[in-house]
């Protein structure tokens, strides 16, 4: 194909084409795109990506009639993991550019979400136009209800909305069940606050990556599968113990003390979960990817150090608040905090030292392997 080709690019960032119609990306060519649109329309006639694909084909035909060198393609991401999906779009785009010799691009999108990958496209092609396809709908109450229902049927949106609401209701009911209704609102607000904080900081992507790693570990028969499952159970117990600690040592001193009380109860379990998961990872790396051992050997030491320091700090801060029935008076709380700080720093230094020893051992082993004929 001659140079100067314009690529008519349709982006399906959440991979409805693969998730619903079972088609793999990239899809290149007019007939292939029409077949893909038909397959998606048969799988879900209400999907807006169908209209976007047809718009891409229509734009292709219009520019073709003007005598321009054009090609049309569809790129898809990942339905559940946006980070991995964006990486896939970048790799597929490189492949399409190599196949078509495209130099410019007309981006067809069905919404703002697909346009998040615009910087990825612009880093490889000159984007000369963006066309957003909006499907006209009747603006009545029935239509609004139907749209909301369709949104909640989407697994990504339902996980983001229904899970925190269900968890809040469960916590509220549990607080009443154990006879502490006045603390129910505090616990619910705190749990929702933690969820929103994790969501805002992007930890949902981390959890998605962890689930994906767990699936890979199960398929490949790695020890990390068992260690991750154990770590998840320990983490759940830590959350429960932390919430129970929040109820037992409830005080009206502010949200900082709520968090410290929660971590006072659960940090031991959280630390144990991190250590178990990292030890399983170390075992698998040692057995399969020993050259990366130095990178992961330090994890249990750092996790232990952070856990000890957080535990000591929470004890000291709570002891200053003179909470009734708290087991550490102010003087003892300061001692615990000092010991925890020293112990945590010592563990961190030990981890770094062991890491340096492991790196030297691996480097020496590599040199001996290279010398041996």
Tab-separated table of C-alpha atoms in Angstrom:
chain	number	residue	atom	x	y	z
A	1	UNK	CA	0.000	0.000	0.000
A	2	UNK	CA	1.310	3.426	-0.868
A	3	UNK	CA	2.666	5.819	1.677
A	4	UNK	CA	0.359	8.467	3.049
A	5	UNK	CA	-2.422	6.062	4.002
A	6	UNK	CA	-5.060	7.387	6.389
A	7	UNK	CA	-6.225	4.858	8.952
A	8	UNK	CA	-9.892	4.958	9.965
A	9	UNK	CA	-9.566	3.627	13.489
A	10	UNK	CA	-12.443	2.413	15.661
A	11	UNK	CA	-11.575	1.848	19.326
A	12	UNK	CA	-13.435	-0.611	21.567
A	13	UNK	CA	-11.551	-0.054	24.811
A	14	UNK	CA	-13.676	-2.406	26.949
A	15	UNK	CA	-13.512	-5.183	24.323
A	16	UNK	CA	-17.221	-5.753	23.799
A	17	UNK	CA	-16.278	-7.215	20.439
A	18	UNK	CA	-14.279	-9.975	22.078
A	19	UNK	CA	-16.366	-10.342	25.240
A	20	UNK	CA	-19.738	-10.574	23.487
A	21	UNK	CA	-18.985	-11.651	19.921
A	22	UNK	CA	-15.818	-13.692	20.514
A	23	UNK	CA	-13.739	-11.852	17.898
A	24	UNK	CA	-10.032	-11.111	18.305
A	25	UNK	CA	-8.358	-7.774	17.615
A	26	UNK	CA	-7.064	-6.219	15.432
A	27	UNK	CA	-9.712	-6.361	12.711
A	28	UNK	CA	-8.414	-4.806	9.487
A	29	UNK	CA	-10.261	-4.204	6.230
A	30	UNK	CA	-13.737	-3.143	5.175
A	31	UNK	CA	-15.273	-6.604	4.877
A	32	UNK	CA	-13.695	-7.805	8.114
A	33	UNK	CA	-15.051	-4.747	9.957
A	34	UNK	CA	-18.547	-5.249	8.507
A	35	UNK	CA	-18.493	-8.891	9.569
A	36	UNK	CA	-17.348	-7.861	13.037
A	37	UNK	CA	-20.155	-5.294	13.316
A	38	UNK	CA	-22.719	-7.881	12.223
A	39	UNK	CA	-21.426	-10.419	14.739
A	40	UNK	CA	-21.544	-7.878	17.570
A	41	UNK	CA	-25.017	-6.706	16.515
A	42	UNK	CA	-26.300	-10.286	16.620
A	43	UNK	CA	-24.722	-10.803	20.059
A	44	UNK	CA	-26.010	-7.496	21.471
A	45	UNK	CA	-28.077	-5.280	19.152
A	46	UNK	CA	-28.061	-2.458	21.734
A	47	UNK	CA	-24.289	-2.103	21.984
A	48	UNK	CA	-23.137	1.359	20.874
A	49	UNK	CA	-19.903	-0.074	19.467
A	50	UNK	CA	-21.979	-1.485	16.579
A	51	UNK	CA	-22.830	2.046	15.463
A	52	UNK	CA	-19.227	3.157	15.873
A	53	UNK	CA	-17.989	0.365	13.611
A	54	UNK	CA	-20.562	1.162	10.938
A	55	UNK	CA	-19.573	4.820	11.180
A	56	UNK	CA	-15.940	3.826	10.653
A	57	UNK	CA	-16.886	1.865	7.514
A	58	UNK	CA	-18.997	4.784	6.267
A	59	UNK	CA	-16.111	7.203	6.775
A	60	UNK	CA	-13.845	4.769	4.950
A	61	UNK	CA	-16.239	4.669	1.964
A	62	UNK	CA	-16.550	8.468	1.851
A	63	UNK	CA	-12.796	9.027	1.817
A	64	UNK	CA	-12.320	6.193	-0.664
A	65	UNK	CA	-14.737	7.859	-3.081
A	66	UNK	CA	-12.617	11.024	-2.928
A	67	UNK	CA	-9.625	9.053	-4.139
A	68	UNK	CA	-7.750	9.009	-0.836
A	69	UNK	CA	-5.605	6.108	0.313
A	70	UNK	CA	-7.467	4.794	3.360
A	71	UNK	CA	-7.786	1.680	5.468
A	72	UNK	CA	-10.193	0.835	8.278
A	73	UNK	CA	-9.415	-1.133	11.442
A	74	UNK	CA	-10.882	-2.003	14.829
A	75	UNK	CA	-8.773	-2.263	17.970
A	76	UNK	CA	-10.027	-3.706	21.247
A	77	UNK	CA	-8.709	-3.626	24.795
A	78	UNK	CA	-9.597	-5.820	27.754
A	79	UNK	CA	-13.108	-6.109	29.190
A	80	UNK	CA	-12.043	-6.339	32.854
A	81	UNK	CA	-8.472	-4.973	33.052
A	82	UNK	CA	-8.082	-1.528	31.487
A	83	UNK	CA	-4.324	-1.350	32.086
A	84	UNK	CA	-3.649	-4.569	30.224
A	85	UNK	CA	-6.210	-3.540	27.604
A	86	UNK	CA	-4.458	-0.248	26.868
A	87	UNK	CA	-1.167	-2.084	26.458
A	88	UNK	CA	-2.852	-4.478	24.046
A	89	UNK	CA	-4.273	-1.558	22.035
A	90	UNK	CA	-0.790	-0.035	21.767
A	91	UNK	CA	0.715	-3.321	20.542
A	92	UNK	CA	-2.115	-3.956	18.059
A	93	UNK	CA	-1.825	-0.401	16.739
A	94	UNK	CA	1.867	-0.925	16.016
A	95	UNK	CA	0.945	-4.086	14.118
A	96	UNK	CA	-1.741	-2.312	12.063
A	97	UNK	CA	0.611	0.561	11.209
A	98	UNK	CA	3.237	-1.907	10.026
A	99	UNK	CA	0.660	-3.675	7.836
A	100	UNK	CA	-0.938	-0.566	6.336
A	101	UNK	CA	1.916	2.000	6.283
A	102	UNK	CA	-0.516	4.475	7.793
A	103	UNK	CA	0.728	7.980	8.555
A	104	UNK	CA	-2.494	9.688	9.690
A	105	UNK	CA	-5.582	8.599	11.575
A	106	UNK	CA	-9.273	9.420	11.862
A	107	UNK	CA	-10.470	8.214	15.267
A	108	UNK	CA	-14.043	6.916	15.579
A	109	UNK	CA	-15.363	6.632	19.143
A	110	UNK	CA	-18.670	5.860	20.816
A	111	UNK	CA	-17.855	7.747	24.013
A	112	UNK	CA	-15.295	9.521	26.158
A	113	UNK	CA	-13.956	6.252	27.609
A	114	UNK	CA	-12.546	5.136	24.263
A	115	UNK	CA	-10.891	8.542	23.834
A	116	UNK	CA	-8.707	7.911	26.886
A	117	UNK	CA	-6.340	6.087	24.553
A	118	UNK	CA	-5.987	9.161	22.322
A	119	UNK	CA	-2.441	9.865	23.630
A	120	UNK	CA	-1.453	6.313	22.678
A	121	UNK	CA	-2.669	6.859	19.119
A	122	UNK	CA	-1.106	10.322	18.862
A	123	UNK	CA	2.268	8.956	19.917
A	124	UNK	CA	2.267	6.810	16.788
A	125	UNK	CA	0.084	8.607	14.222
A	126	UNK	CA	-1.079	12.092	13.378
A	127	UNK	CA	-4.744	12.247	14.407
A	128	UNK	CA	-6.436	14.477	11.839
A	129	UNK	CA	-10.018	14.070	13.081
A	130	UNK	CA	-12.077	12.583	15.909
A	131	UNK	CA	-15.676	11.496	15.359
A	132	UNK	CA	-17.838	10.571	18.355
A	133	UNK	CA	-20.913	8.502	17.513
A	134	UNK	CA	-23.912	9.229	19.745
A	135	UNK	CA	-26.966	6.986	19.507
A	136	UNK	CA	-30.241	8.938	19.715
A	137	UNK	CA	-32.582	7.700	22.458
A	138	UNK	CA	-36.030	8.758	23.678
A	139	UNK	CA	-35.591	11.050	26.721
A	140	UNK	CA	-38.442	9.653	28.826
A	141	UNK	CA	-38.588	8.011	32.234
A	142	UNK	CA	-38.847	4.506	30.818
A	143	UNK	CA	-35.762	5.051	28.689
A	144	UNK	CA	-33.813	6.399	31.678
A	145	UNK	CA	-34.779	3.379	33.777
A	146	UNK	CA	-33.765	1.044	30.970
A	147	UNK	CA	-30.378	2.755	30.573
A	148	UNK	CA	-29.701	2.495	34.321
A	149	UNK	CA	-30.672	-1.170	34.257
A	150	UNK	CA	-28.279	-1.842	31.367
A	151	UNK	CA	-25.486	-0.032	33.189
A	152	UNK	CA	-25.979	-2.126	36.326
A	153	UNK	CA	-25.946	-5.281	34.199
A	154	UNK	CA	-22.426	-4.351	33.080
A	155	UNK	CA	-20.039	-6.293	35.393
A	156	UNK	CA	-17.581	-3.391	35.635
A	157	UNK	CA	-20.201	-0.886	36.774
A	158	UNK	CA	-22.048	-3.344	39.013
A	159	UNK	CA	-18.843	-4.195	40.853
A	160	UNK	CA	-18.111	-0.510	41.389
A	161	UNK	CA	-21.618	0.389	42.638
A	162	UNK	CA	-23.344	-2.674	44.064
A	163	UNK	CA	-20.431	-4.171	46.025
A	164	UNK	CA	-19.795	-1.111	48.253
A	165	UNK	CA	-23.530	-0.641	48.855
A	166	UNK	CA	-23.954	-4.292	49.759
A	167	UNK	CA	-20.888	-4.191	52.007
A	168	UNK	CA	-22.183	-1.057	53.764
A	169	UNK	CA	-25.531	-2.726	54.456
A	170	UNK	CA	-23.802	-5.871	55.739
A	171	UNK	CA	-21.573	-3.886	58.110
A	172	UNK	CA	-24.546	-1.871	59.359
A	173	UNK	CA	-26.551	-5.020	60.069
A	174	UNK	CA	-23.559	-6.658	61.803
A	175	UNK	CA	-23.080	-3.631	64.081
A	176	UNK	CA	-26.719	-3.866	65.182
A	177	UNK	CA	-26.415	-7.625	65.646
A	178	UNK	CA	-23.524	-7.335	68.092
A	179	UNK	CA	-25.394	-4.676	70.057
A	180	UNK	CA	-23.478	-1.554	69.054
A	181	UNK	CA	-25.880	0.462	66.874
A	182	UNK	CA	-24.320	3.854	67.698
A	183	UNK	CA	-21.092	2.806	66.028
A	184	UNK	CA	-22.769	1.405	62.921
A	185	UNK	CA	-22.813	4.713	61.046
A	186	UNK	CA	-19.148	5.360	61.862
A	187	UNK	CA	-18.116	1.924	60.648
A	188	UNK	CA	-20.158	2.194	57.443
A	189	UNK	CA	-18.814	5.652	56.613
A	190	UNK	CA	-15.291	4.501	57.393
A	191	UNK	CA	-15.591	1.426	55.185
A	192	UNK	CA	-16.995	3.472	52.297
A	193	UNK	CA	-14.251	6.041	52.826
A	194	UNK	CA	-11.581	3.346	52.595
A	195	UNK	CA	-13.201	2.002	49.425
A	196	UNK	CA	-13.329	5.441	47.786
A	197	UNK	CA	-9.730	6.112	48.829
A	198	UNK	CA	-8.526	2.841	47.327
A	199	UNK	CA	-10.545	3.542	44.188
A	200	UNK	CA	-9.187	7.050	43.884
A	201	UNK	CA	-5.591	5.903	44.324
A	202	UNK	CA	-5.995	3.242	41.642
A	203	UNK	CA	-5.722	0.212	43.914
A	204	UNK	CA	-8.612	-1.394	42.026
A	205	UNK	CA	-6.213	-1.929	39.121
A	206	UNK	CA	-3.764	-3.505	41.557
A	207	UNK	CA	-6.435	-5.867	42.831
A	208	UNK	CA	-7.417	-6.750	39.257
A	209	UNK	CA	-3.784	-7.485	38.482
A	210	UNK	CA	-3.580	-9.639	41.618
A	211	UNK	CA	-6.633	-11.656	40.571
A	212	UNK	CA	-5.130	-12.143	37.118
A	213	UNK	CA	-1.847	-13.276	38.684
A	214	UNK	CA	-3.781	-15.701	40.861
A	215	UNK	CA	-5.442	-17.223	37.812
A	216	UNK	CA	-2.084	-17.583	36.056
A	217	UNK	CA	-0.583	-19.203	39.160
A	218	UNK	CA	-3.445	-21.732	39.288
A	219	UNK	CA	-3.103	-22.645	35.618
A	220	UNK	CA	0.676	-23.103	35.897
A	221	UNK	CA	0.556	-24.987	39.199
A	222	UNK	CA	2.664	-22.486	41.145
A	223	UNK	CA	3.007	-22.308	44.927
A	224	UNK	CA	1.897	-18.670	44.759
A	225	UNK	CA	-1.679	-19.837	44.224
A	226	UNK	CA	-1.775	-21.434	47.681
A	227	UNK	CA	0.114	-18.556	49.293
A	228	UNK	CA	-2.146	-15.940	47.688
A	229	UNK	CA	-5.307	-17.737	48.794
A	230	UNK	CA	-3.930	-17.958	52.342
A	231	UNK	CA	-2.942	-14.292	52.233
A	232	UNK	CA	-6.446	-13.311	51.106
A	233	UNK	CA	-7.979	-15.224	54.015
A	234	UNK	CA	-5.582	-13.541	56.452
A	235	UNK	CA	-6.436	-10.145	54.938
A	236	UNK	CA	-10.172	-10.764	55.375
A	237	UNK	CA	-9.619	-11.774	59.006
A	238	UNK	CA	-7.551	-8.609	59.459
A	239	UNK	CA	-10.403	-6.453	58.158
A	240	UNK	CA	-12.854	-8.133	60.519
A	241	UNK	CA	-10.524	-7.799	63.527
A	242	UNK	CA	-9.804	-4.180	62.599
A	243	UNK	CA	-13.520	-3.319	62.465
A	244	UNK	CA	-14.082	-5.135	65.747
A	245	UNK	CA	-11.234	-3.154	67.307
A	246	UNK	CA	-12.869	0.018	66.013
A	247	UNK	CA	-16.084	-0.909	67.805
A	248	UNK	CA	-14.341	-1.880	71.067
A	249	UNK	CA	-12.158	1.239	71.334
A	250	UNK	CA	-14.625	3.666	69.768
A	251	UNK	CA	-13.964	7.305	70.617
A	252	UNK	CA	-15.144	10.656	69.264
A	253	UNK	CA	-11.638	12.013	68.661
A	254	UNK	CA	-11.654	12.128	64.860
A	255	UNK	CA	-11.113	10.058	61.729
A	256	UNK	CA	-7.339	9.706	62.286
A	257	UNK	CA	-7.914	7.749	65.473
A	258	UNK	CA	-10.515	5.620	63.702
A	259	UNK	CA	-7.888	4.594	61.152
A	260	UNK	CA	-5.269	4.004	63.868
A	261	UNK	CA	-7.716	1.869	65.845
A	262	UNK	CA	-8.546	-0.137	62.734
A	263	UNK	CA	-4.864	-0.744	61.966
A	264	UNK	CA	-4.126	-1.548	65.607
A	265	UNK	CA	-6.504	-4.475	65.371
A	266	UNK	CA	-5.763	-5.649	61.840
A	267	UNK	CA	-2.148	-4.761	61.011
A	268	UNK	CA	-0.803	-8.047	62.376
A	269	UNK	CA	-3.038	-10.024	60.035
A	270	UNK	CA	-2.295	-7.706	57.109
A	271	UNK	CA	1.446	-8.115	57.696
A	272	UNK	CA	1.123	-11.896	57.930
A	273	UNK	CA	-0.846	-11.903	54.665
A	274	UNK	CA	1.868	-9.887	52.911
A	275	UNK	CA	4.634	-12.130	54.256
A	276	UNK	CA	2.856	-15.327	53.193
A	277	UNK	CA	2.190	-13.978	49.692
A	278	UNK	CA	5.781	-12.758	49.281
A	279	UNK	CA	7.284	-16.043	50.557
A	280	UNK	CA	5.224	-17.954	47.999
A	281	UNK	CA	6.440	-15.565	45.318
A	282	UNK	CA	10.056	-16.058	46.443
A	283	UNK	CA	9.725	-19.837	46.235
A	284	UNK	CA	8.340	-19.684	42.696
A	285	UNK	CA	11.022	-17.233	41.575
A	286	UNK	CA	13.749	-19.433	43.064
A	287	UNK	CA	12.392	-22.487	41.251
A	288	UNK	CA	11.628	-20.873	37.875
A	289	UNK	CA	13.201	-17.407	37.515
A	290	UNK	CA	16.202	-17.406	39.818
A	291	UNK	CA	17.737	-14.367	38.100
A	292	UNK	CA	14.917	-12.257	39.629
A	293	UNK	CA	15.433	-13.597	43.153
A	294	UNK	CA	17.228	-10.460	44.327
A	295	UNK	CA	14.262	-8.318	43.333
A	296	UNK	CA	11.734	-10.238	45.477
A	297	UNK	CA	13.839	-11.499	48.391
A	298	UNK	CA	13.512	-8.153	50.160
A	299	UNK	CA	9.686	-8.107	50.142
A	300	UNK	CA	8.987	-10.001	53.424
A	301	UNK	CA	11.523	-7.843	55.270
A	302	UNK	CA	9.995	-4.583	54.048
A	303	UNK	CA	6.459	-5.803	54.716
A	304	UNK	CA	7.417	-6.851	58.240
A	305	UNK	CA	9.161	-3.521	58.848
A	306	UNK	CA	6.145	-1.503	57.720
A	307	UNK	CA	3.775	-3.658	59.773
A	308	UNK	CA	5.844	-3.295	62.948
A	309	UNK	CA	6.226	0.481	62.540
A	310	UNK	CA	2.498	1.002	61.865
A	311	UNK	CA	1.608	-1.183	64.852
A	312	UNK	CA	3.908	0.721	67.199
A	313	UNK	CA	2.764	4.109	65.923
A	314	UNK	CA	-0.906	3.206	66.325
A	315	UNK	CA	-0.313	2.047	69.903
A	316	UNK	CA	1.470	5.267	70.823
A	317	UNK	CA	-1.148	7.560	69.261
A	318	UNK	CA	-4.026	5.645	70.833
A	319	UNK	CA	-2.336	5.654	74.248
A	320	UNK	CA	-2.204	9.453	74.117
A	321	UNK	CA	-5.981	9.582	73.666
A	322	UNK	CA	-6.615	7.885	77.039
A	323	UNK	CA	-9.140	5.491	75.539
A	324	UNK	CA	-10.997	3.494	78.133
A	325	UNK	CA	-9.863	-0.142	78.421
A	326	UNK	CA	-6.933	0.432	76.039
A	327	UNK	CA	-4.169	-1.954	77.245
A	328	UNK	CA	-1.234	0.496	76.880
A	329	UNK	CA	-0.868	3.584	79.085
A	330	UNK	CA	0.991	6.580	77.691
A	331	UNK	CA	4.470	5.634	78.944
A	332	UNK	CA	4.317	2.067	77.707
A	333	UNK	CA	2.896	3.270	74.392
A	334	UNK	CA	5.947	5.443	73.788
A	335	UNK	CA	8.273	2.524	74.582
A	336	UNK	CA	6.418	0.246	72.181
A	337	UNK	CA	6.582	2.884	69.437
A	338	UNK	CA	10.347	3.340	69.901
A	339	UNK	CA	11.019	-0.390	69.899
A	340	UNK	CA	8.813	-0.827	66.837
A	341	UNK	CA	10.619	1.940	64.948
A	342	UNK	CA	14.053	0.486	65.729
A	343	UNK	CA	12.913	-3.048	64.938
A	344	UNK	CA	11.329	-2.002	61.653
A	345	UNK	CA	14.438	-0.127	60.489
A	346	UNK	CA	16.620	-3.066	61.511
A	347	UNK	CA	14.479	-5.476	59.464
A	348	UNK	CA	14.630	-3.157	56.451
A	349	UNK	CA	18.429	-2.958	56.649
A	350	UNK	CA	18.666	-6.741	57.002
A	351	UNK	CA	16.487	-7.141	53.901
A	352	UNK	CA	18.641	-4.772	51.864
A	353	UNK	CA	21.816	-6.549	53.019
A	354	UNK	CA	20.426	-9.986	52.115
A	355	UNK	CA	19.316	-8.591	48.766
A	356	UNK	CA	22.855	-7.414	48.011
A	357	UNK	CA	24.232	-10.848	48.966
A	358	UNK	CA	21.709	-12.598	46.710
A	359	UNK	CA	22.483	-10.261	43.802
A	360	UNK	CA	26.209	-10.924	44.127
A	361	UNK	CA	25.555	-14.665	44.332
A	362	UNK	CA	23.402	-14.594	41.195
A	363	UNK	CA	25.968	-12.476	39.360
A	364	UNK	CA	28.773	-14.847	40.351
A	365	UNK	CA	26.679	-17.844	39.335
A	366	UNK	CA	26.035	-16.261	35.935
A	367	UNK	CA	29.746	-15.646	35.401
A	368	UNK	CA	30.576	-19.261	36.291
A	369	UNK	CA	27.902	-20.496	33.895
A	370	UNK	CA	29.302	-18.329	31.101
A	371	UNK	CA	32.858	-19.607	31.691
A	372	UNK	CA	31.829	-23.275	31.824
A	373	UNK	CA	31.939	-24.712	28.273
